[in-house]
Coordinates of C-alpha atoms in Angstrom, one line a residue:
X1 CA -64.5 4.9 0.5
X2 CA -64.6 5.1 4.3
X3 CA -66.3 2.2 5.9
X4 CA -69.5 2.5 8.1
X5 CA -70.0 0.7 11.4
X6 CA -73.5 -0.2 12.6
X7 CA -74.7 -1.8 15.9
X8 CA -77.4 -4.5 15.6
X9 CA -79.3 -6.5 18.3
X10 CA -79.8 -10.3 18.3
X11 CA -82.8 -9.9 16.0
X12 CA -80.6 -8.2 13.4
X13 CA -82.4 -4.9 14.0
X14 CA -80.2 -1.8 13.5
X15 CA -79.7 0.1 16.8
X16 CA -77.0 2.7 16.1
X17 CA -74.7 4.0 13.4
X18 CA -71.2 4.9 14.4
X19 CA -70.6 6.9 11.3
X20 CA -68.1 6.6 8.4
X21 CA -64.4 6.5 8.9
X22 CA -61.3 4.6 7.6
X23 CA -61.5 1.7 10.0
X24 CA -60.9 -2.0 9.5
X25 CA -61.0 -3.5 13.1
X26 CA -63.8 -3.8 15.7
X27 CA -62.4 -4.6 19.2
X28 CA -64.8 -5.3 22.1
X29 CA -63.7 -4.8 25.7
X30 CA -64.1 -8.0 27.9
X31 CA -67.2 -6.6 29.7
X32 CA -68.9 -5.6 26.5
X33 CA -69.4 -2.0 27.6
X34 CA -66.7 -0.4 25.4
X35 CA -65.7 -1.0 21.8
X36 CA -62.8 0.3 19.8
X37 CA -63.1 1.0 16.0
X38 CA -59.6 1.0 14.7
X39 CA -57.8 1.6 11.4
X40 CA -54.6 -0.5 11.9
X41 CA -52.4 -2.4 9.5
X42 CA -52.4 -0.7 6.1
X43 CA -54.4 2.3 7.4
X44 CA -53.2 5.4 9.2
X45 CA -53.6 4.1 12.8
X46 CA -56.5 6.2 14.0
X47 CA -59.0 4.6 16.5
X48 CA -62.2 5.7 18.2
X49 CA -63.4 4.5 21.7
X50 CA -67.2 4.2 22.2
X51 CA -69.4 3.6 25.2
X52 CA -72.0 1.2 23.7
X53 CA -74.4 1.6 26.6
X54 CA -74.6 5.3 26.2
X55 CA -74.1 5.3 22.4
X56 CA -71.5 8.0 22.9
X57 CA -67.9 8.3 21.7
X58 CA -65.5 8.7 24.6
X59 CA -62.5 9.8 22.6
X60 CA -60.1 9.2 19.7
X61 CA -56.4 8.9 19.2
X62 CA -53.8 7.8 16.7
X63 CA -50.7 5.5 16.7
X64 CA -48.3 4.5 14.0
X65 CA -47.3 1.1 12.7
X66 CA -49.9 -0.8 14.7
X67 CA -49.9 -4.5 14.3
X68 CA -51.3 -6.1 17.4
X69 CA -53.9 -4.8 19.8
X70 CA -56.1 -5.9 22.8
X71 CA -58.1 -4.9 25.9
X72 CA -56.9 -5.5 29.4
X73 CA -59.0 -7.9 31.5
X74 CA -60.5 -5.0 33.5
X75 CA -61.6 -3.2 30.3
X76 CA -59.8 0.0 31.5
X77 CA -56.6 -0.2 29.2
X78 CA -56.1 -0.7 25.5
X79 CA -52.8 -2.0 24.2
X80 CA -51.3 -1.5 20.7
X81 CA -48.1 -3.2 19.7
X82 CA -45.7 -3.1 16.8
X83 CA -44.2 -6.6 16.2
X84 CA -42.0 -8.5 13.9
X85 CA -41.9 -9.9 11.2
X86 CA -44.6 -7.5 10.0
X87 CA -42.5 -4.6 11.2
X88 CA -38.8 -5.0 11.9
X89 CA -38.3 -1.5 13.2
X90 CA -39.8 0.5 16.1
X91 CA -40.9 -2.6 17.8
X92 CA -42.7 -2.0 21.2
X93 CA -45.9 -1.6 23.2
X94 CA -48.1 1.5 23.8
X95 CA -50.9 1.5 26.5
X96 CA -53.9 3.8 26.1
X97 CA -56.8 4.5 28.5
X98 CA -60.2 3.0 27.7
X99 CA -61.3 6.4 26.3
X100 CA -58.2 6.7 24.0
X101 CA -56.2 9.0 26.1
X102 CA -52.5 8.5 26.1
X103 CA -50.3 6.7 25.7
X104 CA -50.0 6.4 29.4
X105 CA -47.1 3.8 29.1
X106 CA -44.7 3.0 26.4
X107 CA -42.1 0.2 26.1
X108 CA -39.6 -0.1 23.2
X109 CA -38.1 -3.5 22.4
X110 CA -35.5 -4.3 19.7
X111 CA -37.3 -7.4 18.4
X112 CA -40.9 -8.1 19.6
X113 CA -42.9 -11.0 18.1
X114 CA -46.1 -10.8 20.2
X115 CA -47.7 -8.8 23.1
X116 CA -50.8 -10.0 25.0
X117 CA -52.4 -9.3 28.4
X118 CA -52.2 -11.8 31.2
X119 CA -55.7 -13.3 31.3
X120 CA -57.9 -13.1 34.4
X121 CA -60.9 -15.2 35.5
X122 CA -64.5 -14.1 35.1
X123 CA -65.6 -11.9 38.0
X124 CA -62.1 -10.9 39.1
X125 CA -62.7 -7.3 37.7
X126 CA -66.1 -5.7 38.0
X127 CA -67.8 -3.9 35.2
X128 CA -67.2 -0.2 35.6
X129 CA -68.7 2.7 33.7
X130 CA -66.5 5.4 32.4
X131 CA -65.1 7.7 35.0
X132 CA -66.0 11.4 34.9
X133 CA -63.3 13.6 33.4
X134 CA -61.2 15.6 35.9
X135 CA -61.6 19.3 36.0
X136 CA -59.9 20.9 33.0
X137 CA -59.4 17.5 31.3
X138 CA -60.6 17.4 27.7
X139 CA -61.9 14.5 25.7
X140 CA -59.1 12.9 23.7
X141 CA -59.3 13.8 20.0
X142 CA -57.1 13.2 17.0
X143 CA -55.1 16.2 16.0
X144 CA -56.0 17.4 12.5
X145 CA -53.4 16.5 10.0
X146 CA -52.4 19.2 7.5
X147 CA -53.7 18.4 4.1
X148 CA -50.7 18.6 1.6
X149 CA -51.9 19.7 -1.8
X150 CA -50.6 17.8 -4.7
X151 CA -48.0 19.7 -6.7
X152 CA -49.2 21.2 -9.9
X153 CA -46.8 23.1 -12.1
X154 CA -47.7 26.8 -12.8
X155 CA -50.0 27.3 -15.7
X156 CA -51.0 23.6 -15.8
X157 CA -54.7 24.3 -15.1
X158 CA -56.8 21.2 -15.6
X159 CA -54.0 19.6 -17.6
X160 CA -52.2 18.8 -14.3
X161 CA -55.2 17.0 -12.9
X162 CA -55.8 13.3 -12.9
X163 CA -57.7 11.6 -15.7
X164 CA -60.8 11.2 -13.5
X165 CA -60.6 14.9 -12.5
X166 CA -60.4 16.0 -16.1
X167 CA -63.4 13.9 -17.0
X168 CA -65.4 15.5 -14.1
X169 CA -64.3 19.0 -15.2
X170 CA -65.4 18.3 -18.7
X171 CA -68.8 17.0 -17.6
X172 CA -69.2 20.1 -15.5
X173 CA -68.0 22.4 -18.3
X174 CA -65.2 23.7 -16.2
X175 CA -62.3 22.3 -18.1
X176 CA -59.9 24.9 -19.4
X177 CA -59.4 25.1 -23.1
X178 CA -56.6 27.1 -24.7
X179 CA -56.2 27.9 -28.4
X180 CA -52.7 27.8 -29.6
X181 CA -51.6 30.9 -31.6
X182 CA -49.3 29.4 -34.2
X183 CA -48.3 32.8 -35.7
X184 CA -47.1 34.0 -32.3
X185 CA -45.2 30.7 -31.8
X186 CA -43.5 31.0 -35.2
X187 CA -42.6 34.7 -34.6
X188 CA -41.2 34.0 -31.1
X189 CA -37.5 34.7 -30.6
X190 CA -35.4 31.6 -30.9
X191 CA -32.8 31.1 -28.2
X192 CA -30.2 28.4 -29.1
X193 CA -29.0 26.0 -26.4
X194 CA -26.0 26.8 -24.2
X195 CA -22.8 26.2 -26.2
X196 CA -24.4 26.9 -29.6
X197 CA -22.6 28.6 -32.5
X198 CA -24.0 32.0 -31.7
X199 CA -26.8 34.1 -30.5
X200 CA -29.8 34.5 -32.7
X201 CA -30.7 38.2 -33.3
X202 CA -34.5 37.5 -33.3
X203 CA -37.4 37.0 -35.7
X204 CA -38.8 33.9 -37.3
X205 CA -37.0 30.6 -36.7
X206 CA -34.8 29.8 -39.7
X207 CA -34.9 33.3 -41.2
X208 CA -32.0 35.7 -41.6
X209 CA -31.1 38.0 -38.7
X210 CA -33.4 41.0 -38.4
X211 CA -32.1 44.0 -40.3
X212 CA -29.3 42.1 -41.9
X213 CA -27.2 42.5 -38.7
X214 CA -24.3 40.0 -38.4
X215 CA -24.7 37.1 -36.0
X216 CA -22.7 37.6 -32.9
X217 CA -20.5 34.6 -32.2
X218 CA -20.2 33.3 -28.7
X219 CA -16.9 33.1 -26.9
X220 CA -16.8 29.3 -27.2
X221 CA -17.4 29.5 -31.0
X222 CA -14.5 32.1 -31.4
X223 CA -12.3 29.9 -29.3
X224 CA -13.0 26.8 -31.4
X225 CA -12.3 28.7 -34.6
X226 CA -8.9 29.8 -33.2
X227 CA -8.1 26.2 -32.2
X228 CA -9.0 24.9 -35.7
X229 CA -6.9 27.5 -37.5
X230 CA -3.9 26.8 -35.2
X231 CA -4.3 23.1 -35.9
X232 CA -4.3 23.6 -39.7
X233 CA -1.2 25.8 -39.5
X234 CA 0.6 23.2 -37.5
X235 CA -0.3 20.4 -39.9
X236 CA 0.9 22.6 -42.9
X237 CA 4.2 23.3 -41.1
X238 CA 4.8 19.6 -40.4
X239 CA 4.1 18.7 -44.0
X240 CA 6.5 21.2 -45.3
X241 CA 9.3 20.0 -42.9
X242 CA 8.7 16.4 -44.0
X243 CA 8.9 17.3 -47.7
X244 CA 12.2 19.2 -47.1
X245 CA 13.7 16.3 -45.2
X246 CA 12.8 13.9 -48.1
X247 CA 14.5 16.2 -50.6
X248 CA 17.6 16.3 -48.5
X249 CA 17.7 12.5 -48.3
X250 CA 17.2 12.1 -52.0
X251 CA 20.1 14.5 -52.7
X252 CA 22.4 12.8 -50.3
X253 CA 21.7 9.3 -51.5
X254 CA 24.5 7.8 -53.7
X255 CA 23.8 7.3 -57.4
X256 CA 23.2 3.7 -58.5
X257 CA 26.3 2.0 -59.8
X258 CA 26.4 1.3 -63.6
X259 CA 25.7 -2.3 -64.5
X260 CA 28.6 -4.5 -65.7
X261 CA 27.9 -5.6 -69.4
X262 CA 30.0 -8.8 -69.0
X263 CA 27.9 -9.9 -66.0
X264 CA 24.6 -9.2 -67.7
X265 CA 25.7 -11.2 -70.8
X266 CA 26.6 -14.2 -68.7
X267 CA 23.2 -14.1 -66.9
X268 CA 21.4 -14.0 -70.3
X269 CA 23.3 -16.9 -71.6
X270 CA 22.4 -19.0 -68.6
X271 CA 18.7 -18.0 -68.9
X272 CA 18.6 -18.9 -72.7
X273 CA 20.3 -22.3 -72.1
X274 CA 17.7 -23.0 -69.4
X275 CA 14.9 -22.2 -71.7
X276 CA 16.3 -24.5 -74.5
X277 CA 16.6 -27.3 -72.0
X278 CA 12.9 -26.9 -71.0
X279 CA 12.0 -26.9 -74.8
X280 CA 13.8 -30.2 -75.3
X281 CA 11.9 -31.7 -72.4
X282 CA 8.6 -30.5 -73.8
X283 CA 9.4 -32.2 -77.2
X284 CA 9.5 -35.6 -75.5
X285 CA 5.9 -35.2 -74.4
X286 CA 3.0 -36.2 -76.6
X287 CA 0.4 -33.4 -76.5
X288 CA 1.2 -29.8 -75.7
X289 CA -1.1 -27.0 -74.7
X290 CA -1.1 -23.6 -76.3
X291 CA 1.5 -22.0 -74.0
X292 CA 3.8 -25.0 -74.3
X293 CA 3.5 -25.1 -78.1
X294 CA 4.3 -21.4 -78.2
X295 CA 7.4 -21.9 -76.2
X296 CA 8.6 -24.7 -78.5
X297 CA 8.0 -22.6 -81.6
X298 CA 10.4 -19.9 -80.2
X299 CA 13.3 -22.4 -80.1
X300 CA 14.9 -21.1 -83.3
X301 CA 15.0 -17.5 -82.0
X302 CA 16.6 -18.7 -78.8
X303 CA 19.3 -20.7 -80.6
X304 CA 20.1 -17.6 -82.8
X305 CA 20.3 -15.4 -79.7
X306 CA 22.6 -17.9 -77.9
X307 CA 25.1 -18.0 -80.9
X308 CA 25.2 -14.2 -80.9
X309 CA 25.9 -14.0 -77.2
X310 CA 28.7 -16.6 -77.4
X311 CA 30.6 -14.7 -80.1

């Protein structure tokens, strides 16, 4: 909430109310006649200049990015500065009159760390009342800033308000209430997203097209079907060509040469002799397992086969 400034005497008796405003600084002029109520730092930069003796506001003004401030030793000028490191851009000094008019002087400096007035001894500058305004000169005032309304989407009603605003509207009985018509929502026409398979003819979502009319396909859907059909035809053609080439290779391949019976007979004799040799080695062992015993039991058949082959 806006702060309120009050003037008290030495006995803590309230003498004057300056009113409510967004201010966070009270700056007295050296002679104690004028006082500035300022809203600098995190506030907008507005300030009011008051004549305490007359209990009257002399004027108001506004400045941006105010960091430092101070009255001149003669109480006739008020300085506002923008300094680093609080603000690293737009550094400089602006001088206003005691009644807030101005700025009457401005100095921009790339990097400014502090700005103060040169002090003067007591009595160097006399205490002067405010000068009468010149003919046609108006009291300095702050230009009214346009109030920008917060964006609220169309049809939002109280739903677009903040939580606190909605609570207030509910307490006052002004909150909007809307009953959802489910039947109307279900019977609304469905519009598929862009790039869908086709355009829906209308009616309840999920139902067949109204009147049994065929669904009109979109251009993209027709194009995809053509591409798919072309791809299948190409795969079928390649498969047929591959099968034809395999048949030609099989027809052109030479027939396997007939085996020589003499060569096969010699191979069998060698294999039988090798088996008989293994059986003789197994006989020298003590205990035999089932497979080894089965091999030894077949010795008679192998001997008979060897005699037949050697004939």
